[in-house]
Every structure is written in structure tokens, then in C-alpha cells.
PDB file of C-alpha atoms in Angstrom:
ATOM      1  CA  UNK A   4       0.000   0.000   0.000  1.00  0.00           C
ATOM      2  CA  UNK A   5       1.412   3.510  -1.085  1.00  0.00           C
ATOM      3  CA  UNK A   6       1.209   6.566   1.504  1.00  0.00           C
ATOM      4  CA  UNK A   7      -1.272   7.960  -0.871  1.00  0.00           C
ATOM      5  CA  UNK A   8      -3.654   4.802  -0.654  1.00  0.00           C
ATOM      6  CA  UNK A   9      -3.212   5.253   3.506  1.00  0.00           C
ATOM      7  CA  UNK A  10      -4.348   8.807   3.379  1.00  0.00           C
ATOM      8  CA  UNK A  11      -6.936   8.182   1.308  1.00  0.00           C
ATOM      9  CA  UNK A  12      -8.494   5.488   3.187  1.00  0.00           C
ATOM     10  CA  UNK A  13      -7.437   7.628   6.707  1.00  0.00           C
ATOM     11  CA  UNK A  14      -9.683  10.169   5.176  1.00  0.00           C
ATOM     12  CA  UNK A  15     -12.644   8.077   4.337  1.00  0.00           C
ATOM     13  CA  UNK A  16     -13.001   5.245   6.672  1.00  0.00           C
ATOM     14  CA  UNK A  17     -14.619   5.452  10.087  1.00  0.00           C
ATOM     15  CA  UNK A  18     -12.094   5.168  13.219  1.00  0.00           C
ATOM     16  CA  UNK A  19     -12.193   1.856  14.952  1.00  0.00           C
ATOM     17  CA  UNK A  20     -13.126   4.052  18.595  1.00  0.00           C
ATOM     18  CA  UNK A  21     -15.851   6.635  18.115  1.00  0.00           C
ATOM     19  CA  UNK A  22     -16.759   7.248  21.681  1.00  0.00           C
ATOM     20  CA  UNK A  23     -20.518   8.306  20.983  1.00  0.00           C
ATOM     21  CA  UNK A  24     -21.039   4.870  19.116  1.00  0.00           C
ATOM     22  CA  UNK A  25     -21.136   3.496  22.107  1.00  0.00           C
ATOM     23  CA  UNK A  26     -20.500  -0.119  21.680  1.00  0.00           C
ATOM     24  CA  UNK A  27     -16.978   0.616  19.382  1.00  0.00           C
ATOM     25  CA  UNK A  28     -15.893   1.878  23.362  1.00  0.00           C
ATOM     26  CA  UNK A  29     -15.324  -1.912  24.245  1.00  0.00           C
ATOM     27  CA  UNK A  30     -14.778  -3.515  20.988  1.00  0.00           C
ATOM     28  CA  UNK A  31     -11.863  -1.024  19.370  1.00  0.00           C
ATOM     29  CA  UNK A  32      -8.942  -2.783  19.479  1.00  0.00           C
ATOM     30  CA  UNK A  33      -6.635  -0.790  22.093  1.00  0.00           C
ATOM     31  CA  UNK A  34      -3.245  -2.569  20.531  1.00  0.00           C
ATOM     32  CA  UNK A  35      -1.717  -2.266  17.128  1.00  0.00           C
ATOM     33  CA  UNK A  36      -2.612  -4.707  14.475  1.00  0.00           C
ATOM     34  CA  UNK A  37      -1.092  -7.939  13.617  1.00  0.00           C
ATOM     35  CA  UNK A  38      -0.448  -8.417   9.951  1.00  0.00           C
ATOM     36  CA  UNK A  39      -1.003 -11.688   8.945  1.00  0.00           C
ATOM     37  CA  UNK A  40      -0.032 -12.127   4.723  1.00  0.00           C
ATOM     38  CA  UNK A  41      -3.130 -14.039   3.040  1.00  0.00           C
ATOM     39  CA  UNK A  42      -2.256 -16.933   1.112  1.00  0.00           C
ATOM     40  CA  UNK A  43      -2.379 -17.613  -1.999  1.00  0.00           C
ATOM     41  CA  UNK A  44      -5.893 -19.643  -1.848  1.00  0.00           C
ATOM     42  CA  UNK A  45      -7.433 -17.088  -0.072  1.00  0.00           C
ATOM     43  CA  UNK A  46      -6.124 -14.382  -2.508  1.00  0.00           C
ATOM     44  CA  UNK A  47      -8.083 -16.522  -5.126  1.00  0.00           C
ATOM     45  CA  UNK A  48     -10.880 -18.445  -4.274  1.00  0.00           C
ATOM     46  CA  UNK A  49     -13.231 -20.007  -3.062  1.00  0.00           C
ATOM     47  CA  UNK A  50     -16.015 -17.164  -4.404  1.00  0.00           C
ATOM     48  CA  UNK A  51     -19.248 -17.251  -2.632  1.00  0.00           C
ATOM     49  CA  UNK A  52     -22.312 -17.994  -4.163  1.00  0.00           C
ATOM     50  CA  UNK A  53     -21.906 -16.045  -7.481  1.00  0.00           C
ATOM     51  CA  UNK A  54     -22.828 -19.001  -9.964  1.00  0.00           C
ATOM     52  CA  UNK A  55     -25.871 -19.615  -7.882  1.00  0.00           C
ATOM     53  CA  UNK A  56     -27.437 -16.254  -7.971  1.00  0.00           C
ATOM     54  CA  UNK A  57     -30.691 -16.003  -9.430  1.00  0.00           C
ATOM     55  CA  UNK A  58     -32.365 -12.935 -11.660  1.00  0.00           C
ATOM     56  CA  UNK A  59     -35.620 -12.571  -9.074  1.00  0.00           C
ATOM     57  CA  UNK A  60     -32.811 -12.509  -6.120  1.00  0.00           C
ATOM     58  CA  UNK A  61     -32.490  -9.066  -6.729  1.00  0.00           C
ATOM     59  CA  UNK A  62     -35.888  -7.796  -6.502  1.00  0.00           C
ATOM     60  CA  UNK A  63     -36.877  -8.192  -2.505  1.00  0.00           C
ATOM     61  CA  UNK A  64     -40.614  -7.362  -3.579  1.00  0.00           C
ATOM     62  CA  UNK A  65     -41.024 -10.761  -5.882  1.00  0.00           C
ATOM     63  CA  UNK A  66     -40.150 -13.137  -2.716  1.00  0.00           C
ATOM     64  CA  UNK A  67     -43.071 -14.079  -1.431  1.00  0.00           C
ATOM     65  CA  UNK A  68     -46.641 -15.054  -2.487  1.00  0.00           C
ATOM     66  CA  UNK A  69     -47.709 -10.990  -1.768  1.00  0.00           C
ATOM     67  CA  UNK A  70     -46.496  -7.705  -2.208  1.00  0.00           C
ATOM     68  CA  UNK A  71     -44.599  -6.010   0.913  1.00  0.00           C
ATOM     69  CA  UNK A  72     -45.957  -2.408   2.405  1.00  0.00           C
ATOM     70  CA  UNK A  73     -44.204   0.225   2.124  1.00  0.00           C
ATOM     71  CA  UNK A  74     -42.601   2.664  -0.742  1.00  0.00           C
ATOM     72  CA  UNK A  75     -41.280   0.515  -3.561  1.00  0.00           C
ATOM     73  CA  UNK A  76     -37.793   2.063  -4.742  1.00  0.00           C
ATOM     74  CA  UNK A  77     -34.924   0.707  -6.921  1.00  0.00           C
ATOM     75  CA  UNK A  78     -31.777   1.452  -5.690  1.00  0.00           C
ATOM     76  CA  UNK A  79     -29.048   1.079  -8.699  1.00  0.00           C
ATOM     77  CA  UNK A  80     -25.491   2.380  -9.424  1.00  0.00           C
ATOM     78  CA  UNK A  81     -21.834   0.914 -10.406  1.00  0.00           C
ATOM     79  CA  UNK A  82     -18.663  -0.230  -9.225  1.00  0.00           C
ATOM     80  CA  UNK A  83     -15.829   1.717 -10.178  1.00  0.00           C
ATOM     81  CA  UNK A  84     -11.891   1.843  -9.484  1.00  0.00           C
ATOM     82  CA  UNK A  85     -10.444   4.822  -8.727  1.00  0.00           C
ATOM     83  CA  UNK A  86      -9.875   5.690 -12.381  1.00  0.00           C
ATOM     84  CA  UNK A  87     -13.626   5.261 -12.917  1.00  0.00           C
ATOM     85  CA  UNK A  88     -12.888   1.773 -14.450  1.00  0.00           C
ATOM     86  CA  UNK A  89     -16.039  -0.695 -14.268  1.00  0.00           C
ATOM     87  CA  UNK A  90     -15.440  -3.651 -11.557  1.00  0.00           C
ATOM     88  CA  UNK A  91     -17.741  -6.307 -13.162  1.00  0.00           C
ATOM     89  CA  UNK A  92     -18.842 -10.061 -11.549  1.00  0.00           C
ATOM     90  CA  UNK A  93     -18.325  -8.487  -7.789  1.00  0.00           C
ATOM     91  CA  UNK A  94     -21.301  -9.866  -5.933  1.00  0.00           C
ATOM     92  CA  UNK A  95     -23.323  -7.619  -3.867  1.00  0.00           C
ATOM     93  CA  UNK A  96     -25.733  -8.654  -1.081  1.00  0.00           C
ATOM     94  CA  UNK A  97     -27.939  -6.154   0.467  1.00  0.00           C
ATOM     95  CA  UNK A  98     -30.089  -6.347   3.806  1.00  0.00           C
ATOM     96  CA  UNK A  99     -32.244  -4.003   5.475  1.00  0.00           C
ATOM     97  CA  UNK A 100     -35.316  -3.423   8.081  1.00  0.00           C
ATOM     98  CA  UNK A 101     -38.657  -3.015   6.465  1.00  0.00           C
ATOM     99  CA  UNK A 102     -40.847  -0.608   6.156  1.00  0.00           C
ATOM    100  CA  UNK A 103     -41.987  -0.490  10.053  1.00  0.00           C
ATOM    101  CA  UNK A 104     -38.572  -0.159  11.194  1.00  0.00           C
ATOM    102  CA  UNK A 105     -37.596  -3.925  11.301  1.00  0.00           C
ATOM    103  CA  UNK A 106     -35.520  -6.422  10.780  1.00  0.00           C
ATOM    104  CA  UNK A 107     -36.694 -10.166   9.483  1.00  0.00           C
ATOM    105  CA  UNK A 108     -34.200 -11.792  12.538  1.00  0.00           C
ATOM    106  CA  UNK A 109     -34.984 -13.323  16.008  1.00  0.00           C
ATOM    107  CA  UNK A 110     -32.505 -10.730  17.529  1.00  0.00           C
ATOM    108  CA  UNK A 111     -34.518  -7.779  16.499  1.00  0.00           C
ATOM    109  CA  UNK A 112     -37.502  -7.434  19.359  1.00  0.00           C
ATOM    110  CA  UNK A 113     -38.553  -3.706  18.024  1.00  0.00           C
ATOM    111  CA  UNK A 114     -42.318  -3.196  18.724  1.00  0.00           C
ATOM    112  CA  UNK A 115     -42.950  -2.780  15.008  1.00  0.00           C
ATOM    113  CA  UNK A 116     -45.029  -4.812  12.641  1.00  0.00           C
ATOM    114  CA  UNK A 117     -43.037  -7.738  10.392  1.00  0.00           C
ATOM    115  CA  UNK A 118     -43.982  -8.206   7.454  1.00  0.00           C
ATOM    116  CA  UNK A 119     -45.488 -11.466   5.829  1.00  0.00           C
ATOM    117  CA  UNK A 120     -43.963 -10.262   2.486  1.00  0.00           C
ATOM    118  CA  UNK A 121     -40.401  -8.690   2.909  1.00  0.00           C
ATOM    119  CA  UNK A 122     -37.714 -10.595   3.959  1.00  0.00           C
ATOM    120  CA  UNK A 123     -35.011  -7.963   3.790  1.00  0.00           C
ATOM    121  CA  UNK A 124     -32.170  -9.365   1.566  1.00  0.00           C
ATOM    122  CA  UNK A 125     -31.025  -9.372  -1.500  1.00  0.00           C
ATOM    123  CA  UNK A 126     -28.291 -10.142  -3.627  1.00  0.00           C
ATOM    124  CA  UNK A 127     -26.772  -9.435  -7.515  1.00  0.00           C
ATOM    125  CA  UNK A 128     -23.943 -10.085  -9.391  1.00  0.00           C
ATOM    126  CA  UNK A 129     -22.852  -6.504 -11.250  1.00  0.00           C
ATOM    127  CA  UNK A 130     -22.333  -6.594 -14.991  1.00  0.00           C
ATOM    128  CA  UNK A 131     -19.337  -5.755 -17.685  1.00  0.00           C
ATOM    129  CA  UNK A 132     -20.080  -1.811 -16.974  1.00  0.00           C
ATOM    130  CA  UNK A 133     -19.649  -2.511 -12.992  1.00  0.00           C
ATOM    131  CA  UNK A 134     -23.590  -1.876 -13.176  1.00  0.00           C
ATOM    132  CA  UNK A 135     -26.440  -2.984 -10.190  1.00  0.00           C
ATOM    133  CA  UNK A 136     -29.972  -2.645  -9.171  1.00  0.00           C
ATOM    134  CA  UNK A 137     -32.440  -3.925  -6.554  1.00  0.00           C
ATOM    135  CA  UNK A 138     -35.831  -3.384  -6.455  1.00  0.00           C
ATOM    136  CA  UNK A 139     -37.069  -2.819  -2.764  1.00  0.00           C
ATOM    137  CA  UNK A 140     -38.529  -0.991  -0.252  1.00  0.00           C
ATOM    138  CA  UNK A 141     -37.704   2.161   1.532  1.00  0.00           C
ATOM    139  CA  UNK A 142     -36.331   1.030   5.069  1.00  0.00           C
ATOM    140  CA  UNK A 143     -38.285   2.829   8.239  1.00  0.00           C
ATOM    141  CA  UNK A 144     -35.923   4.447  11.086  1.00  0.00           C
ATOM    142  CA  UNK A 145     -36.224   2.162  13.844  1.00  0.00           C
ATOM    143  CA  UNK A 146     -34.410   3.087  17.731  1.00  0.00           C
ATOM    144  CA  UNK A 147     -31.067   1.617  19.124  1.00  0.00           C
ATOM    145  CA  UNK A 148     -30.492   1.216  22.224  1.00  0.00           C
ATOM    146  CA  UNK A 149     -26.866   3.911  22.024  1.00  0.00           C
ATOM    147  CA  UNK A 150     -28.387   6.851  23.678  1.00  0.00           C
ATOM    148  CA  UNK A 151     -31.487   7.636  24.892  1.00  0.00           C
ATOM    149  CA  UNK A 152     -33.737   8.449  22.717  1.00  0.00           C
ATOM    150  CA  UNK A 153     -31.355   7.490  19.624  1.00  0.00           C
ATOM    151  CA  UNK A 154     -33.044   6.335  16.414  1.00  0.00           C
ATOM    152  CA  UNK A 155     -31.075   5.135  13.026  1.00  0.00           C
ATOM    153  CA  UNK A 156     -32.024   7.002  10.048  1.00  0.00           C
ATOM    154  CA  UNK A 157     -33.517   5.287   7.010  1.00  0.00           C
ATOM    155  CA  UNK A 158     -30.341   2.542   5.721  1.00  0.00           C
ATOM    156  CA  UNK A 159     -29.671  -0.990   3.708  1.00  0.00           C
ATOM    157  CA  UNK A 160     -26.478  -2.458   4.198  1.00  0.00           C
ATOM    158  CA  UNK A 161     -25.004  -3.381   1.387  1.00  0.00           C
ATOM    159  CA  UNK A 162     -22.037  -6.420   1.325  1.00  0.00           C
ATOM    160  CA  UNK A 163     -19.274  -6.454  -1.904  1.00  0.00           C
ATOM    161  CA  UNK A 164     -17.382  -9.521  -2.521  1.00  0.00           C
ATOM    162  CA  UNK A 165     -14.770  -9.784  -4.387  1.00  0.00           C
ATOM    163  CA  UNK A 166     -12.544 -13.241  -6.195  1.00  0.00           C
ATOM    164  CA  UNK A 167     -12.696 -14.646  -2.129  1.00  0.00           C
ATOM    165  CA  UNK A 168     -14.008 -14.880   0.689  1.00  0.00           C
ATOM    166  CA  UNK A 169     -11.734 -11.960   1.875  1.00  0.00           C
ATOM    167  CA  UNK A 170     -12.122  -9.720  -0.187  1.00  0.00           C
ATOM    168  CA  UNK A 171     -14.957  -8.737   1.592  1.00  0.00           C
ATOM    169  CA  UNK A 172     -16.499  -5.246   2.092  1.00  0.00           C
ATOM    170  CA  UNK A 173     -19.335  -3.548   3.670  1.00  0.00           C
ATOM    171  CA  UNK A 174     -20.953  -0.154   3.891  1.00  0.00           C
ATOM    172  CA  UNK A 175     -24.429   1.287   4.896  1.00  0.00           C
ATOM    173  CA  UNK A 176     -25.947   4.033   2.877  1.00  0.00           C
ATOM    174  CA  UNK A 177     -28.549   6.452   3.044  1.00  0.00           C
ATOM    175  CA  UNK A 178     -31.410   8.860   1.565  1.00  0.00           C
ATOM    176  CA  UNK A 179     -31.312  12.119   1.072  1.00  0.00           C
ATOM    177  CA  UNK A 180     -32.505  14.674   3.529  1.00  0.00           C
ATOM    178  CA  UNK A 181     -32.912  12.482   6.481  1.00  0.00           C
ATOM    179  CA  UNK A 182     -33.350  14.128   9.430  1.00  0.00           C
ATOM    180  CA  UNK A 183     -32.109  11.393  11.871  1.00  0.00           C
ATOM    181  CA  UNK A 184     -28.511  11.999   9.657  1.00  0.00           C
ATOM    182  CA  UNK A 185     -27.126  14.791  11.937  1.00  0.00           C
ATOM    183  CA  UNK A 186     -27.814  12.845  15.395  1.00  0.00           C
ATOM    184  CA  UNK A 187     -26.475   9.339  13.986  1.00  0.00           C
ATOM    185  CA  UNK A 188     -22.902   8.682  16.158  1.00  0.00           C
ATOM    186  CA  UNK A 189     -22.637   5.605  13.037  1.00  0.00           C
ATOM    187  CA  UNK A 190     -23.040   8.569  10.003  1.00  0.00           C
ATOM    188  CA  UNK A 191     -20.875  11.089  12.062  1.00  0.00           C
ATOM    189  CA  UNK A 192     -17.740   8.693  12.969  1.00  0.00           C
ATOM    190  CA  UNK A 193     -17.299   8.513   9.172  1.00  0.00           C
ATOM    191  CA  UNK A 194     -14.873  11.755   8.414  1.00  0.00           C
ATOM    192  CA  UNK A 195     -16.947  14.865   7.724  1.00  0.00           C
ATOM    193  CA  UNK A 196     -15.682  15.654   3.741  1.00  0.00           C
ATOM    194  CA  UNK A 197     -16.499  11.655   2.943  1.00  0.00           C
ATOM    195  CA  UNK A 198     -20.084  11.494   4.654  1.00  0.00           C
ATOM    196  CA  UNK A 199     -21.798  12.594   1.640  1.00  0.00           C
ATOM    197  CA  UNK A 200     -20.235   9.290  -0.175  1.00  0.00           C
ATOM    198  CA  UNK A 201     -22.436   7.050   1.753  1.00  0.00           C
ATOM    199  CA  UNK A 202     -25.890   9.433   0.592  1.00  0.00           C
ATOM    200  CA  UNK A 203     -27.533   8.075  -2.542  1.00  0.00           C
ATOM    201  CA  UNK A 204     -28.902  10.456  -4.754  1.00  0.00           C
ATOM    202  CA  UNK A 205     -32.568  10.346  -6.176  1.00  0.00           C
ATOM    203  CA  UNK A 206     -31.722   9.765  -9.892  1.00  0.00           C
ATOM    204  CA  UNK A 207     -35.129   9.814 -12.247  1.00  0.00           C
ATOM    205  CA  UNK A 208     -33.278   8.140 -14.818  1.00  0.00           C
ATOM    206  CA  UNK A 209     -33.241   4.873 -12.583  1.00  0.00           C
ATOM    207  CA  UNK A 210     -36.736   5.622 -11.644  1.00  0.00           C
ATOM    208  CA  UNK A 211     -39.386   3.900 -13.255  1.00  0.00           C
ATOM    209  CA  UNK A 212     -42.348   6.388 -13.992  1.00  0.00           C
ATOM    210  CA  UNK A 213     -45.834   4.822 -12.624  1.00  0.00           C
ATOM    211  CA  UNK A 214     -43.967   2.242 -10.199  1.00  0.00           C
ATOM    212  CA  UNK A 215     -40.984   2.991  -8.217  1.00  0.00           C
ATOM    213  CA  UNK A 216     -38.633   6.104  -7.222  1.00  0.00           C
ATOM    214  CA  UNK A 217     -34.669   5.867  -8.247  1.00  0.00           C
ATOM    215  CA  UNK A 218     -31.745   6.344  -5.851  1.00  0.00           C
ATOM    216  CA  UNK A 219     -28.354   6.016  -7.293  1.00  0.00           C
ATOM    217  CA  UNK A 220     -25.555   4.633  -5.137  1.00  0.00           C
ATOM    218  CA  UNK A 221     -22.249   4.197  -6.798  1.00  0.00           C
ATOM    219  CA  UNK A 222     -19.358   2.238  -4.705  1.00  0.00           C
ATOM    220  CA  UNK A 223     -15.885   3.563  -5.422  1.00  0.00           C
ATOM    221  CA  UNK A 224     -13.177   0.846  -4.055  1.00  0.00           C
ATOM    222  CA  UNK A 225      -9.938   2.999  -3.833  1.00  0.00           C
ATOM    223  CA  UNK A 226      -8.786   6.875  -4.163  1.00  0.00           C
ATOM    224  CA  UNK A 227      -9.716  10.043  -3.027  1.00  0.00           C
ATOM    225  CA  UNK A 228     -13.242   9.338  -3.992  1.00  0.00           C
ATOM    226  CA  UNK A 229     -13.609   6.053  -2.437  1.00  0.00           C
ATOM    227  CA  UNK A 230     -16.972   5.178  -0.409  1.00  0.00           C
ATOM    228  CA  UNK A 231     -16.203   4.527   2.899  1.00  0.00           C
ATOM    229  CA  UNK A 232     -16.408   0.793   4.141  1.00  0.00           C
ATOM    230  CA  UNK A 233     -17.189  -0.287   8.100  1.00  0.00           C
ATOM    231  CA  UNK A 234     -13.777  -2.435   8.218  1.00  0.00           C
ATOM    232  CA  UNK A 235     -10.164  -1.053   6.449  1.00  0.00           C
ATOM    233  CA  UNK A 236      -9.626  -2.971   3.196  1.00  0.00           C
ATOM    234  CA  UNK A 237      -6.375  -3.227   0.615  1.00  0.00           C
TER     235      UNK A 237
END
């Protein structure tokens, strides 16, 4: 890694320790890092899941017998180097809470309705052009548990793999003009100048007219530009 490549990712990725995210107070590591070099199967294989990934997998309101509540949306973009250069057959997952505020998981007790016909994940493989798109719903802000009163705003996670299993990355991203954005200690501990990265934009020419609204969320992997991820990557 070049000192450029550090700097950039210093200036995009979140700090390990963000003392108003509460929980990265006891799970920061408080000693350096121990660099372990990946082999040479791990550099280049085994891939996960790509060859069984399905058309329908990326449409999270086709899933079930009905159609899930809420605001349908497509949420679409591309993968890019930092030259701009398309990063085709990476395969994305995405997962979210519904419309209500909640997730489809045991864990998640939130007093808010599940619904029958949203399941919350989703996954694609992106094309030549480094192109995606899932149809969905728009996410509700549910509350956490990091300060009182503290809700998250409106998010899907979003998952990239790579030729391995670790070349792994994840983000979260957002909608535009959230109000919960300003009081979210996860949204703030991401450097000020990148924090716009992780917004998607409302794009009309991924909408479709008469069905769903666009957002376009493009995923830069390295450079000044690059989206910022939840763990440090090469």
C-alpha cells in the first residue's frame, strides 16, 4: 500500500473508537494490528455464491406469495476503481429493516409490525459496466439502544465480494434529507468531507415512472473518492 492509498483510506473510513457509538468503546482494538499475509488460496478463491445467484434474487418485492408495504424504490449504481474503471462479476448482497422499522431476525424485538412479504435481503452479481440494481422498499428508522432516545435514520447495508471470501467489504448508505442523519454517532464517525459518499442520490433516470422512485448509489473501491467501508480494506 502507497502513503497515498493510507491517506486516502485515513480520510474516508470510520475510526475503529468513536466514543458516541457506544459499543466501538469496548470492541476497538486498544493494541496495534497484527499483519497476517493471506495466502495464496485465499487471494483466489473459493467465491461465494456467485454461480448460484438467481435474476428474481435481486428484486426483494417478488419473494413471497404478496407484495410487501411500504414505498417501492430501486436502488441502482456501479462499481468503479479509482480511475472510474467498471469492476464487473463483484457480488453484492444487500439487507435491510422493512418498512416499520424492522428487521426479518430473532434478535430484532422492536415493537414494530413484520412483514409477511419482505424478507429484507437481497443479492446481484454486477455486470461488464460494474452496473447494479435492486428493487425494494424504503427502510423505516427504527431506535437503538446507544443513547437515549437514539433512532437510526432510514439505511440498507449493502455487502461487496470480491474473487474470495476476503475480499470482503461492507458499507451502509442512506437517503437524502434524512433528518435522523445529523444525530447518527454511526453517520458522524465517518470523516466529515467523505459522509456525503455514503448518501444516494434520487436519480429519475433509474426511476421507473408509474412504479418505483430511483436512488443512485455508486461504490468507489480505492482513491480520493472512495466510499467509505465499516472495516479497512487493501
Amino acid at each position: 500500500m502507497t502513503e497515498t492509498d493510507l491517506l486516502d483510506r485515513l480520510a474516508a473510513h470510520p475510526p475503529y473508537l468513536a466514543p458516541d457509538y457506544r459499543s466501538t468503546r469496548t470492541r476497538a482494538p486498544s493494541r496495534p494490528p497484527v499483519v497476517i499475509p493471506p495466502t495464496l488460496s485465499e487471494l483466489t478463491g473459493p467465491r461465494f455464491g456467485h454461480d448460484s445467484v438467481r435474476a428474481d434474487d435481486a428484486d426483494l418485492t417478488r419473494q413471497h406469495e404478496g407484495e410487501p408495504l411500504g414505498e417501492r424504490i430501486i436502488v441502482g449504481g456501479r462499481v468503479v476503481d479509482e480511475d472510474d474503471r467498471p469492476v464487473s462479476d463483484t457480488l453484492i448482497e444487500i439487507w435491510q429493516a422493512n418498512a416499520a422499522g424492522r428487521y426479518h431476525h430473532a434478535v430484532d424485538q422492536h415493537p414494530a409490525p413484520l412483514d409477511p412479504n419482505f424478507t429484507g435481503a437481497g443479492r446481484c452479481v454486477t455486470d461488464a459496466e460494474g452496473r447494479y440494481s435492486f428493487t425494494t422498499v424504503k427502510p423505516g428508522a427504527y431506535p437503538w439502544r446507544n443513547h437515549p432516545n437514539a433512532w437510526r435514520p432510514a439505511h440498507i447495508h449493502l455487502s461487496l465480494f470480491g474473487p474470495s471470501f476476503v475480499s470482503r467489504l461492507i458499507t451502509q448508505f442512506y437517503f437524502p434529507g434524512d433528518p435522523l442523519l445529523p444525530l447518527d454517532p454511526i453517520f458522524n464517525a465517518v470523516p466529515e468531507p467523505a459522509r456525503e459518499r455514503l448518501v444516494a442520490a434520487l436519480d429519475l433516470a433509474v426511476t421507473k415512472p408509474d412504479w418505483a422512485l430511483g436512488y443512485r448509489f455508486d461504490i468507489v473501491l480505492r482513491g480520493r473518492g472512495r466510499t467509505p467501508f465499516e472495516e479497512p480494506s487493501e
